[in-house]
mmCIF file of C-alpha atoms in Angstrom:
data_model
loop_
_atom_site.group_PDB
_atom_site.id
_atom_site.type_symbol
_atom_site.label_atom_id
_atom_site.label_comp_id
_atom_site.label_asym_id
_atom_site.label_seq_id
_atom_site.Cartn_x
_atom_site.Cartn_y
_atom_site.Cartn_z
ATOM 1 C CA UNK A 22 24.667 -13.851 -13.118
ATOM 2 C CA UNK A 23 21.995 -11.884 -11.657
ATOM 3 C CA UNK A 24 21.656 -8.415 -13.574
ATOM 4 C CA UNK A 25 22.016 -6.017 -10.724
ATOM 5 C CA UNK A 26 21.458 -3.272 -12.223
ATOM 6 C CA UNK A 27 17.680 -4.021 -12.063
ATOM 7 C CA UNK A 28 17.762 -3.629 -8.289
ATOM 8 C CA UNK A 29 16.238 -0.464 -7.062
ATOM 9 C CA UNK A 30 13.529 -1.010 -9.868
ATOM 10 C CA UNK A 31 9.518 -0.720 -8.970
ATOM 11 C CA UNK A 32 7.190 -2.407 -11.305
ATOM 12 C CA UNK A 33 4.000 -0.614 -11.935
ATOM 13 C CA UNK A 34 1.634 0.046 -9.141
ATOM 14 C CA UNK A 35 -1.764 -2.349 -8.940
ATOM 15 C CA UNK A 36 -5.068 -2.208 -6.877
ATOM 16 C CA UNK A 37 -6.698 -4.661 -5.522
ATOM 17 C CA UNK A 38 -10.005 -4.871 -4.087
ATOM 18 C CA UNK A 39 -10.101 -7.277 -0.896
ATOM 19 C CA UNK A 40 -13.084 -9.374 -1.003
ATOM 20 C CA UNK A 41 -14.826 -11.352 1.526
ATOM 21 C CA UNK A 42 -15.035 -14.506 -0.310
ATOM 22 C CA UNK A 43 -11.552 -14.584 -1.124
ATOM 23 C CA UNK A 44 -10.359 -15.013 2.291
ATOM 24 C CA UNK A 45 -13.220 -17.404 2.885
ATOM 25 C CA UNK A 46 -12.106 -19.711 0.174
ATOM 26 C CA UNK A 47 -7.958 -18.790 0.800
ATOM 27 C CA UNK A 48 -8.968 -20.021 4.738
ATOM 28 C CA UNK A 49 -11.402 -23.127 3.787
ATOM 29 C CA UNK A 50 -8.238 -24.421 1.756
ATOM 30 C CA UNK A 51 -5.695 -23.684 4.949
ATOM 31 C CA UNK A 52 -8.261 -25.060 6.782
ATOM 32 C CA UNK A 53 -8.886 -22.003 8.854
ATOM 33 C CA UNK A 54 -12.540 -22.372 10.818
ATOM 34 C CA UNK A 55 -12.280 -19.467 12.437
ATOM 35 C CA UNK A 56 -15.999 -18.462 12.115
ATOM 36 C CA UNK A 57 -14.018 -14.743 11.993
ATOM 37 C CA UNK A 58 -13.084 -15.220 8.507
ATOM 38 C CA UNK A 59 -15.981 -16.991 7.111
ATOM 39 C CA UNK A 60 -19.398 -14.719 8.026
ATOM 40 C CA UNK A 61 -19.116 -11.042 8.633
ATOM 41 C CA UNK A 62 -21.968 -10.940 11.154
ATOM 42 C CA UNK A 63 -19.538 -13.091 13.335
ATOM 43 C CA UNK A 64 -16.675 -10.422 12.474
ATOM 44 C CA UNK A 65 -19.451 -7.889 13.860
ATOM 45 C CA UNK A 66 -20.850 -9.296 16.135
ATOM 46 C CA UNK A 67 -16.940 -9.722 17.575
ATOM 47 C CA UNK A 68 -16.411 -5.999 16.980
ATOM 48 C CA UNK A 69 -14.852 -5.707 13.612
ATOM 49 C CA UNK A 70 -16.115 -4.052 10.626
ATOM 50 C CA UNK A 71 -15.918 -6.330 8.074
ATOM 51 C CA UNK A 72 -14.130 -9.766 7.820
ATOM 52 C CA UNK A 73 -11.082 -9.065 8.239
ATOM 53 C CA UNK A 74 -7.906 -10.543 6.497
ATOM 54 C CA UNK A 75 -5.818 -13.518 7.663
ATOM 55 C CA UNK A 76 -2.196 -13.519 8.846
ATOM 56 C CA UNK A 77 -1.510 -14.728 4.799
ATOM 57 C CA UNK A 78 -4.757 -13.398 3.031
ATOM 58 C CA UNK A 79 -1.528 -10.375 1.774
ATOM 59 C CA UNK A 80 -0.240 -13.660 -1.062
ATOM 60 C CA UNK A 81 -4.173 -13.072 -2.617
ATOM 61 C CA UNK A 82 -3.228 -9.266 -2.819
ATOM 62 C CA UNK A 83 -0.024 -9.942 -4.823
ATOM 63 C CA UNK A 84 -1.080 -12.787 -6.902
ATOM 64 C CA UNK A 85 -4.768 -11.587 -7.700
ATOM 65 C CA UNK A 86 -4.030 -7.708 -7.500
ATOM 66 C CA UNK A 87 -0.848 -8.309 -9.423
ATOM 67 C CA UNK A 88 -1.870 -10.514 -12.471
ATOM 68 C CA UNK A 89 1.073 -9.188 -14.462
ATOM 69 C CA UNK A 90 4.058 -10.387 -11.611
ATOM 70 C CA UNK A 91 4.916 -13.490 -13.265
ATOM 71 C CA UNK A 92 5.407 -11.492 -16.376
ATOM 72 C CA UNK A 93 7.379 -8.162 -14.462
ATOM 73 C CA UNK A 94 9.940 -11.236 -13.204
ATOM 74 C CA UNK A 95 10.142 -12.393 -16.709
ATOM 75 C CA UNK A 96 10.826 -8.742 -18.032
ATOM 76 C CA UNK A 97 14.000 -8.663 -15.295
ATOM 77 C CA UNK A 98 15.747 -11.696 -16.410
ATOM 78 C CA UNK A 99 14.148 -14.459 -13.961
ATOM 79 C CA UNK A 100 13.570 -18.152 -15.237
ATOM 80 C CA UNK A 101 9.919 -18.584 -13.477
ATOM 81 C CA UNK A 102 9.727 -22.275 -13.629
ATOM 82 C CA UNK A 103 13.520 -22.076 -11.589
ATOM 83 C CA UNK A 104 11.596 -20.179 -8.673
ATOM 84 C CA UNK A 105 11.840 -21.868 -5.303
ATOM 85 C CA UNK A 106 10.100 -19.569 -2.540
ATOM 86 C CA UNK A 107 12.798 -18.915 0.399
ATOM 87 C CA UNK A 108 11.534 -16.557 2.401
ATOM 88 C CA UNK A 109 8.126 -14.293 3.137
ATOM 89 C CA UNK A 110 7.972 -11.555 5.894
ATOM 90 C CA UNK A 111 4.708 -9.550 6.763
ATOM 91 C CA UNK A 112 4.780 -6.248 8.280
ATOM 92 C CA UNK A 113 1.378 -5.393 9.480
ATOM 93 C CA UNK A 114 1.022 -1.848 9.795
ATOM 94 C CA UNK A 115 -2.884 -1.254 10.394
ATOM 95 C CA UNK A 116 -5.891 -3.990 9.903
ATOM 96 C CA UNK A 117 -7.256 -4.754 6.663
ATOM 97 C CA UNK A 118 -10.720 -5.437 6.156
ATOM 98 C CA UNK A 119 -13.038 -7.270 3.324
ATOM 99 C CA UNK A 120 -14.071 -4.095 1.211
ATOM 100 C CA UNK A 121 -10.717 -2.382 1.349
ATOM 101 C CA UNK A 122 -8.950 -1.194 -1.717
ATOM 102 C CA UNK A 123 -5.244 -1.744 -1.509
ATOM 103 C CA UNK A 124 -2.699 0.168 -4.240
ATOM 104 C CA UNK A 125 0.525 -2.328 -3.923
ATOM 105 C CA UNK A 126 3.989 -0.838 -5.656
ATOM 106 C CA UNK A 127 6.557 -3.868 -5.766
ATOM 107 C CA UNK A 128 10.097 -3.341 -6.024
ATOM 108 C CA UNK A 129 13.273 -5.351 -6.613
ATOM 109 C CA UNK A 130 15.438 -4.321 -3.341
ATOM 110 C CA UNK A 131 17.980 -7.059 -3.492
ATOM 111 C CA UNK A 132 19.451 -9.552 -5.816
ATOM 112 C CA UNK A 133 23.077 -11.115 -5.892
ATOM 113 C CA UNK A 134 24.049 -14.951 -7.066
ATOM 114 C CA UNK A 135 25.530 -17.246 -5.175
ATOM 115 C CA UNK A 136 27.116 -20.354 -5.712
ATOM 116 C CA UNK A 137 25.000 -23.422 -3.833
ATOM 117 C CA UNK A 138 26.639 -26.811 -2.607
ATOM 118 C CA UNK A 139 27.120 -28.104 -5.738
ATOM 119 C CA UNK A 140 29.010 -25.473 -7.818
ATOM 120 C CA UNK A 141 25.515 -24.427 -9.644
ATOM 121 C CA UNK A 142 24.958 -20.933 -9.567
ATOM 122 C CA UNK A 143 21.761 -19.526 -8.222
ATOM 123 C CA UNK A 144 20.043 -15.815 -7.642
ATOM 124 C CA UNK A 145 18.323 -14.568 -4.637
ATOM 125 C CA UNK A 146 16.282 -11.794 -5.390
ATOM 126 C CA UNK A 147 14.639 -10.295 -2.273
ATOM 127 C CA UNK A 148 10.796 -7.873 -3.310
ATOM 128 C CA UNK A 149 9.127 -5.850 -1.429
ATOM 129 C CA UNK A 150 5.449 -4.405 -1.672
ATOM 130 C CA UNK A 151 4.073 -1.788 0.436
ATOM 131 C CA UNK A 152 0.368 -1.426 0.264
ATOM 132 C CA UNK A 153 -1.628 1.334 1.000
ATOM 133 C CA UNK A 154 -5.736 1.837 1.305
ATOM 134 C CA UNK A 155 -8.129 3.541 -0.214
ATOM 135 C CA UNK A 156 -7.886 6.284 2.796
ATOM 136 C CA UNK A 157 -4.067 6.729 1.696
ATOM 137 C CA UNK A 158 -3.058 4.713 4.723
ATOM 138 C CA UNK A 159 -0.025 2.508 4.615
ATOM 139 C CA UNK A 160 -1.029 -0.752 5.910
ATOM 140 C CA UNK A 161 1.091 -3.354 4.845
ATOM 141 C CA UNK A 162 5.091 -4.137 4.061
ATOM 142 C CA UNK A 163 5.244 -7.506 2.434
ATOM 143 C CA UNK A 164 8.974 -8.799 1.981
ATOM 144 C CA UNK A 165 9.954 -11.635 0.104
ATOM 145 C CA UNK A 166 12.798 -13.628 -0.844
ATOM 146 C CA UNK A 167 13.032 -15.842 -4.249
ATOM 147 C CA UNK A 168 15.612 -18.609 -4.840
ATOM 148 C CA UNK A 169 16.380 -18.850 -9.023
ATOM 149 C CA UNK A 170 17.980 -21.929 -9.642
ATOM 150 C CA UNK B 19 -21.638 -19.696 6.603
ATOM 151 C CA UNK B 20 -22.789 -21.784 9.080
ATOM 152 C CA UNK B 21 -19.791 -22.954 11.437
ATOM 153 C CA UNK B 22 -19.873 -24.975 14.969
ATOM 154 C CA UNK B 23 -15.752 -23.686 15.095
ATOM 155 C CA UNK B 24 -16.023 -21.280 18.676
ATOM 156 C CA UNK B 25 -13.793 -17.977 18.604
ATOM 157 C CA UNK B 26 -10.547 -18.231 20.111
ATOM 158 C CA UNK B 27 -10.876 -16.479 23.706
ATOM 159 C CA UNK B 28 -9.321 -13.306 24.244
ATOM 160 C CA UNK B 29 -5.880 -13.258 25.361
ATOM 161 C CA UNK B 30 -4.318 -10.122 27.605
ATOM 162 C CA UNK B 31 -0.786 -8.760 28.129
ATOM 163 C CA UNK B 32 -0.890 -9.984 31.386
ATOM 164 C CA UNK B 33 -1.843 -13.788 30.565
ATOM 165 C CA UNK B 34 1.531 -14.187 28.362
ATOM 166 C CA UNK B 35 5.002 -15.452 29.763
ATOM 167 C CA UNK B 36 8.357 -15.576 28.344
ATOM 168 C CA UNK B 37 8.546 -18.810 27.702
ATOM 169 C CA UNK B 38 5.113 -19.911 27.301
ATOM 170 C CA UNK B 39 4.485 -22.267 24.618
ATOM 171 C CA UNK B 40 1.603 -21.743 21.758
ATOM 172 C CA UNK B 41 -0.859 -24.172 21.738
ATOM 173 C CA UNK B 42 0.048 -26.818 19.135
ATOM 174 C CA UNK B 43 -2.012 -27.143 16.249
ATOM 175 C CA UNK B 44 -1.742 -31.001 14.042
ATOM 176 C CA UNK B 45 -3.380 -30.553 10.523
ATOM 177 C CA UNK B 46 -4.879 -32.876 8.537
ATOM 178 C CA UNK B 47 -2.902 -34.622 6.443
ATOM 179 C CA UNK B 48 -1.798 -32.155 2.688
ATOM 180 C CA UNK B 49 -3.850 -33.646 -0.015
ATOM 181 C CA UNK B 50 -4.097 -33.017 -3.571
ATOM 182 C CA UNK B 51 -6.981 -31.933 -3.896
ATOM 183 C CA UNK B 52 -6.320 -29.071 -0.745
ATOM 184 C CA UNK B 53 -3.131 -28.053 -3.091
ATOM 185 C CA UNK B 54 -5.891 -27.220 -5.937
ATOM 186 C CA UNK B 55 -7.431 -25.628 -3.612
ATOM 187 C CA UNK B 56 -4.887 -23.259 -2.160
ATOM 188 C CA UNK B 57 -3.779 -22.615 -5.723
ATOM 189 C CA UNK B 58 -7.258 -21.426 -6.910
ATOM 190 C CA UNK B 59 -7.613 -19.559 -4.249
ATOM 191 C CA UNK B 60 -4.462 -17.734 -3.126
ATOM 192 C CA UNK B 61 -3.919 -17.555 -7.237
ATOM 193 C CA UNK B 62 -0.289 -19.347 -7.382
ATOM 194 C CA UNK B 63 -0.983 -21.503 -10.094
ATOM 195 C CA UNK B 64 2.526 -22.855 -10.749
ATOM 196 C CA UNK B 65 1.890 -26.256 -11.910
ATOM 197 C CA UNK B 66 4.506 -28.221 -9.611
ATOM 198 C CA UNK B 67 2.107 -27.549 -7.018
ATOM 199 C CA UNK B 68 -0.380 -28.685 -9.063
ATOM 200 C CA UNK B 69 0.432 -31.309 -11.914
ATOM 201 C CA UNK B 70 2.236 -34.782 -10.860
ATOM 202 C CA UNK B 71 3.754 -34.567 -14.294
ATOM 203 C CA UNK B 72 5.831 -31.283 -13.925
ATOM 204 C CA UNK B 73 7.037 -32.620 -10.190
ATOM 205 C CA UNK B 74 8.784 -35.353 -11.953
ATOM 206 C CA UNK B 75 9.863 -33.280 -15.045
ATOM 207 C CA UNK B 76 11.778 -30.911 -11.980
ATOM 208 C CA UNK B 77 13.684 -34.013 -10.574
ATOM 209 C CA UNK B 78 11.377 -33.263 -7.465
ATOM 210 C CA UNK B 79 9.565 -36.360 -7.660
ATOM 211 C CA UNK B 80 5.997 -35.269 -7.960
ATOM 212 C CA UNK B 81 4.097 -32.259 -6.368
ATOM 213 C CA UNK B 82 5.056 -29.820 -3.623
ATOM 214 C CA UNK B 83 2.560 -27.986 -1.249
ATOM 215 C CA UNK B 84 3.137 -24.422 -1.629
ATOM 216 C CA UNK B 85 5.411 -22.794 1.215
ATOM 217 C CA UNK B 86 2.603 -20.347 1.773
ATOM 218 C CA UNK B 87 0.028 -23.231 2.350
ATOM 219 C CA UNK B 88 2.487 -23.596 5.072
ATOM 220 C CA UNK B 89 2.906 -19.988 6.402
ATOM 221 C CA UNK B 90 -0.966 -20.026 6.122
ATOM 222 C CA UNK B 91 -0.863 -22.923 9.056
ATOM 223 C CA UNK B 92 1.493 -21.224 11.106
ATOM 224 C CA UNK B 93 -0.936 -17.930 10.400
ATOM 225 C CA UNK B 94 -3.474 -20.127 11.789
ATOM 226 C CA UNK B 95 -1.481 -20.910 14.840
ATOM 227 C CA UNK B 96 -0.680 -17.649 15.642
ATOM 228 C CA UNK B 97 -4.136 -16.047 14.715
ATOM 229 C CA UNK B 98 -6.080 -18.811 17.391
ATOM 230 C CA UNK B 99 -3.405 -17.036 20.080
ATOM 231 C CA UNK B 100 -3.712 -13.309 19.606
ATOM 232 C CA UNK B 101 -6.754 -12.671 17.296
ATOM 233 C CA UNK B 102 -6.875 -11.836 13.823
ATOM 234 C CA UNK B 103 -5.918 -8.177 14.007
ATOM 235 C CA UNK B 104 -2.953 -8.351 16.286
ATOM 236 C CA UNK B 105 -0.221 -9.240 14.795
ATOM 237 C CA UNK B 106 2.672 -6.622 13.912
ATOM 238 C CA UNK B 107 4.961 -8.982 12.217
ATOM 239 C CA UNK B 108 5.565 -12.063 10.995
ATOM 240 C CA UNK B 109 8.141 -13.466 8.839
ATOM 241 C CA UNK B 110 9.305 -17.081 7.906
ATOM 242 C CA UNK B 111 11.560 -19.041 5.917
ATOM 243 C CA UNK B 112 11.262 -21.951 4.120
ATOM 244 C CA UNK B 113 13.101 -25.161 5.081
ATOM 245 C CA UNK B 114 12.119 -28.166 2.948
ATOM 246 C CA UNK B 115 9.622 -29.360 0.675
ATOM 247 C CA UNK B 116 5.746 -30.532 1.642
ATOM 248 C CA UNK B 117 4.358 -33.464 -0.013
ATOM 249 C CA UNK B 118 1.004 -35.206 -0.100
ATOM 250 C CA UNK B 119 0.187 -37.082 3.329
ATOM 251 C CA UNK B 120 2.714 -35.065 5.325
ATOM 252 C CA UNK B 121 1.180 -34.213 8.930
ATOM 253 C CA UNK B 122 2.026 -30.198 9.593
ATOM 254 C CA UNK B 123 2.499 -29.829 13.595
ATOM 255 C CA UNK B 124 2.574 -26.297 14.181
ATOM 256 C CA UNK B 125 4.472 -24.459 17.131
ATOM 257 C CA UNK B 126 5.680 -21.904 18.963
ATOM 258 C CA UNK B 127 7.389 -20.149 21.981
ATOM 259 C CA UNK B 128 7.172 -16.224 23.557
ATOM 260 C CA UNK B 129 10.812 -15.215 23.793
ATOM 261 C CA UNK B 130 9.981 -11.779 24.612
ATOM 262 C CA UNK B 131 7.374 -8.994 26.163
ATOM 263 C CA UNK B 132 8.155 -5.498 25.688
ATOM 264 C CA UNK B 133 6.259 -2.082 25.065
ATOM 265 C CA UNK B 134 7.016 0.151 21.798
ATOM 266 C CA UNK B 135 5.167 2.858 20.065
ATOM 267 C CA UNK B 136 2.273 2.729 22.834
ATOM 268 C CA UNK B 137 1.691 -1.087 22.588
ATOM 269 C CA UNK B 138 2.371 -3.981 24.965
ATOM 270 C CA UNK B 139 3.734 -6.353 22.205
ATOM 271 C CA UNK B 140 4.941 -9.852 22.476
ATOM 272 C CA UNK B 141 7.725 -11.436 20.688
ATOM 273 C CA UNK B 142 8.142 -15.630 19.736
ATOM 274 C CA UNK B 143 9.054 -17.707 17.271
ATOM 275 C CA UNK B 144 6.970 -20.643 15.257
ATOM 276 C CA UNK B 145 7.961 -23.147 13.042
ATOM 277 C CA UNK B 146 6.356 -26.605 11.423
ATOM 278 C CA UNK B 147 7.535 -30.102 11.360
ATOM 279 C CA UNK B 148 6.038 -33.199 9.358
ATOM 280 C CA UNK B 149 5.503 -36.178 10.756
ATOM 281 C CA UNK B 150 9.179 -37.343 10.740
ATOM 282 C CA UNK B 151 10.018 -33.884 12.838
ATOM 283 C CA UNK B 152 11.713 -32.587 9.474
ATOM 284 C CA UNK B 153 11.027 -28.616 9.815
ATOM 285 C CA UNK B 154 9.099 -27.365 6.764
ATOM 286 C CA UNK B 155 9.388 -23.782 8.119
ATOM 287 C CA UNK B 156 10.510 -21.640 11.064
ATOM 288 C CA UNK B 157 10.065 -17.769 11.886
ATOM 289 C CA UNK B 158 9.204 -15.436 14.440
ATOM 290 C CA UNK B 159 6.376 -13.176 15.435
ATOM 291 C CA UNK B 160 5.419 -9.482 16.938
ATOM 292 C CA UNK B 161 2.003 -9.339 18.610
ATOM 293 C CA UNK B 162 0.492 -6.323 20.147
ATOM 294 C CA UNK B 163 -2.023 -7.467 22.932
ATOM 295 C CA UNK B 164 -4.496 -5.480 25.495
ATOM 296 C CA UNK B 165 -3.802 -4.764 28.928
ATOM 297 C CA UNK B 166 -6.428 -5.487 31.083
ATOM 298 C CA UNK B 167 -8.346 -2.728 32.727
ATOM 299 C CA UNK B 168 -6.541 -0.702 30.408
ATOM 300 C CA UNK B 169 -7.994 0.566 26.617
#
C-alpha cells in the first residue's frame, strides 16, 4: 500500500539551464528536422529569439535539471525498476527558449493503490512540476502519472 | 546545422475546421540504436529501454521504446501543424508497449475552435498506432493560432 501520507509533499526545488544542443540532440533522436530546432539563425531568421523548445524538450528539464528524482521516488517508498510511465500532460504557459533558466519544484499530488486484473496490487502516483524562468515567470505545468507495479 | 527539412507553413485561425484531420506523419521504423539515443539525450537511462538483458529479466521480452520517444512523435505531429510555440496543452496517455521495428503512424483530428483569455485556440485529439493499428498512445491538444489580418 501506497503511503499516502507522502502526498502533498514537494521535493527540493532544481534549476536547469535549457541549452541549445540539448534539444538538437533530444529532436535528432525523435527524428525532428525541423530546421527550427536545430540552428538558431533559422529560429531568427523565423522570428524567435533563440531555439526554442519542443512540444517534449520539458522530459530534458526533469531528468537533466532533476538528477536527484530517481532518488526523491526512492526516499517516498517507490520500487524504481516497478515504474511503468502512464500518463504525461504539458501545460504550456509562455515559450521557452535555448538560454532560459528554469527553477522546477516537483510535488507528489496524488497517489492511491489499486488492485489490477490479476489481484496484484499496484500504485499510481500522479507529480507535478511547475517551472518558472529566470524573469520569475511561470512557464510551464508538467503533470505526470506513474504506474508502480 | 545544415538541413534541406523546409519550415512548416504558417497556419491561421481561419484555415482550421472542426473536423479537419492532421496531416499524418509514418516514422521510421524504432531501432536500438534511436532508443540509445533518446535515452542519452532526454536523460532516462532506465536500462529496459536500453539493455536486451533487463527486458527479459522483466518478463517483457526484451526492450521497450520509451513512452516519451512516443509523445515526442506525436510532439512532432502537432508542432509541423501549429508551430513550435503554439501549443497551450498537451497531454497523453500511454497504451501499450513499443518495440524495435514497430512503424509509429501519427494522427489527429480538431474537435473544437473556441476563443479564451484573448486567443483563438483550437482543440483535437492525437494518438499513434504501430503497424498492426495497436494504439501506443492517445491524447488531446490546445493550440492558440493567429487570426489573419489581425495581431
Amino acid at each position: 500500500m501506497f503511503d499516502q501520507s507522502k502526498i502533498g509533499q514537494s521535493f527540493p526545488p532544481f534549476t536547469y539551464q535549457v541549452e541549445r544542443s540539448k534539444i538538437h540532440e533530444l529532436n535528432l533522436a525523435i527524428g525532428d528536422e525541423n530546421p527550427l530546432y536545430h540552428s538558431k539563425e533559422a529560429a531568427q531568421a523565423a522570428g524567435y529569439p533563440d531555439v526554442p523548445a519542443s512540444p517534449t524538450t520539458p522530459t530534458t528539464f526533469q531528468f537533466w535539471g532533476n538528477t536527484d528524482f530517481v532518488k526523491h521516488l526512492v526516499a517516498i517508498g517507490v520500487n524504481v525498476m516497478r515504474i511503468i510511465h502512464g500518463e504525461e500532460e504539458y501545460e504550456y504557459l509562455a515559450p521557452v527558449y535555448a538560454g532560459d533558466v528554469l527553477t522546477g519544484v516537483t510535488t507528489l499530488v496524488d497517489g492511491k493503490s489499486r488492485q489490477s486484473k490479476d489481484g496484484s496490487s499496484m500504485d499510481i502516483l500522479t507529480l507535478e512540476t511547475r517551472y518558472t524562468n529566470q524573469s520569475g515567470q511561470e512557464v510551464l505545468k508538467a503533470r505526470q502519472v506513474l504506474i508502480v507495479r | 546545422m545544415t538541413t534541406e527539412a523546409k519550415l512548416p507553413t504558417k497556419r491561421y485561425f481561419e484555415d482550421v475546421q472542426v473536423g479537419d484531420e492532421i496531416p499524418r506523419l509514418v516514422k521510421a521504423p524504432v531501432t536500438h540504436l534511436q532508443l540509445v539515443r533518446y535515452a542519452g539525450a532526454s536523460g532516462d537511462f532506465n536500462p529496459l529501454h536500453t539493455d536486451p538483458k533487463i527486458g527479459e529479466m522483466l518478463g517483457i521480452g526484451g526492450i521497450i521504446a520509451h513512452g516519451m520517444l512516443i509523445m515526442g512523435f506525436l510532439g512532432q505531429l502537432l508542432s509541423d501543424y501549429v508551430g513550435p510555440t503554439a501549443l497551450r496543452k498537451f497531454g497523453v496517455r500511454f497504451k501499450s508497449m513499443t518495440r524495435l521495428d514497430d512503424v509509429i503512424t501519427c494522427s489527429g483530428t480538431i474537435t473544437e475552435k473556441y476563443e479564451a483569455d484573448g486567443e483563438a485556440r483550437i482543440a483535437g485529439k492525437v494518438q499513434a498506432v504501430d503497424q498492426n493499428g495497436d494504439v501506443k498512445a492517445s491524447g488531446t491538444f490546445v493550440a492558440a493560432l493567429p487570426k489573419r489580418g489581425g495581431e
